[in-house]
Amino acid sequence: ARRVQAGTFHALCGQQLRNAGFRQKVMNDGDAKKLLANVMRRKHSSLDLEDVLRYIGAQKALIDSVLPFEGFGGNEAEYRMLLKEYNAEMVRRGHFDFADMIREAVLGMRSGRIAPLPVQHLLVDEFQDTDDAQLRWVLAHADVGIRVCCVGDDDQSIYSWRGALGYRGLMAFRDAVDATHVSLETTYRCANDIVAAASRLISQNVDRVPKTLRTEHPGRGDIHVHAVGSREDEAQRIVEAIRASAPDGGVLPPKSWAVLARTNAQIDDVQKVFQSSGIACERLGGPDMWESLIGRTLLGLGVAIATNRFDPIARLLTDLTDDEDISDRLREKLGEDASLDDFVRMGLLAGEPPVVTSLRRKCRSWRVALIEDEDDESLLIDNFGVWLSETLPAAKLKPKSKD
């Protein structure tokens, strides 16, 4: 087992970069998003933040080609300008993002600055999900004589929206290294009727490897198709089906049902109907309400007021203001271990944004309310919401559905 190493593309590229002497700090997705938001504020850009993030990710995933400007709203020159400013800001801070890790590893192996992994064999799973940069990373190892085996299913390629190559990537690898193609056409997971229906549907795809799917599963499987008039009607039909499947007077055990959807927006609709219908559910993957600005702010305020800590407030201030250095300036004045009471008692900071001044006054009254009436937490949360709606622009508070 000590001769086997496993890791994601990013983990393995990070290892290569560290071995080559790279010392830049890698930003997580949240920090990268905040940095880009600050750049867009400075440049007075009205583009959608998610669109720009998608553009930057797709552009950085390409090594030997240029991203066609399709599917992005706005002016291409503005996207290019924001990408340039975003990269410059990362360099200024001594950081890079996850996309840069793979890009730097590929370019470094080509120039000889970075050594390939010290292995004889390289096995890549879920290869249909690789993007252009990841494909080039794999090929860079094949070019130095490492034996590469890629496992993937072009019929399961669902990440084209973030640059995954799917069928094209599988064929590009096969043609580049003259790979032997072995097709595994027998499944042991799904019943026959499920496999047959899936095969008829997926066979309509033009770009796919021809295959005849078979199953060794002993069951039959049932498929039912229901026509509905709207997403809300669809979610309501799911609720009715779940309730109908429960034993008379009984309760279904947890995880008895699963709802799959193509986009997060569709799952949002189902989750709302579940909650209003009293059906408990667990959401896996995709954004959660606590990841939104409203959710993060409510949670941060609650923790700060309950624990008398300033740190949860400090983490929020960059999001709540247009001052990207406000948190650092306050920490410098108050100290790293400052309490919320320290923040409340401090004087005005030079150039302090009005949101911070308003928040300081509110924190004082919220702390008093919590101490004097410990059973009034729900009213306190309502007060958080009122302050948010009165203080922040509507555009900041409006939630955005992600596909």
XYZ file of N, CA and C in Angstrom, residues 25 40 43 52 118-119 142 145 147 150 158 162 169 175 252 322 326 364 378:
57
model
N 0.043 30.895 -1.469
C -1.090 30.361 -0.728
C -2.235 30.086 -1.694
N -14.606 43.497 -8.833
C -15.742 43.986 -9.617
C -16.300 45.274 -9.020
N -13.989 48.128 -9.991
C -14.098 48.461 -11.410
C -15.518 48.849 -11.806
N -19.089 35.759 -14.235
C -17.656 36.056 -14.326
C -16.833 34.913 -13.734
N 6.533 10.973 -9.616
C 7.525 9.883 -9.715
C 6.836 8.512 -9.662
N 6.100 8.181 -10.705
C 5.340 6.932 -10.729
C 5.595 6.216 -12.055
N 1.974 10.918 -19.696
C 2.129 9.900 -20.740
C 3.312 10.222 -21.644
N 6.632 8.682 -20.649
C 6.723 7.228 -20.571
C 5.938 6.578 -19.452
N 2.854 4.849 -17.870
C 1.731 4.114 -18.450
C 0.434 4.612 -17.807
N -7.107 5.265 -18.271
C -8.215 6.159 -17.947
C -9.528 5.384 -17.975
N -21.849 14.922 -17.112
C -22.870 15.908 -16.752
C -22.258 17.243 -16.330
N -19.039 23.236 -16.668
C -17.819 23.761 -16.061
C -16.573 23.318 -16.828
N -13.074 14.358 -24.617
C -11.869 14.126 -23.837
C -11.404 12.682 -23.912
N -6.689 9.042 -28.964
C -5.950 9.364 -30.185
C -4.534 9.841 -29.872
N -42.605 6.829 7.297
C -41.514 6.284 6.498
C -40.183 6.457 7.230
N -18.418 47.766 1.023
C -17.589 47.815 -0.182
C -16.126 48.064 0.165
N -11.745 46.400 5.575
C -12.358 46.807 6.833
C -12.101 45.808 7.959
N -24.989 46.509 20.403
C -25.135 46.909 21.805
C -26.540 46.575 22.317
N -36.157 34.263 19.200
C -36.855 34.407 17.922
C -37.073 35.873 17.575
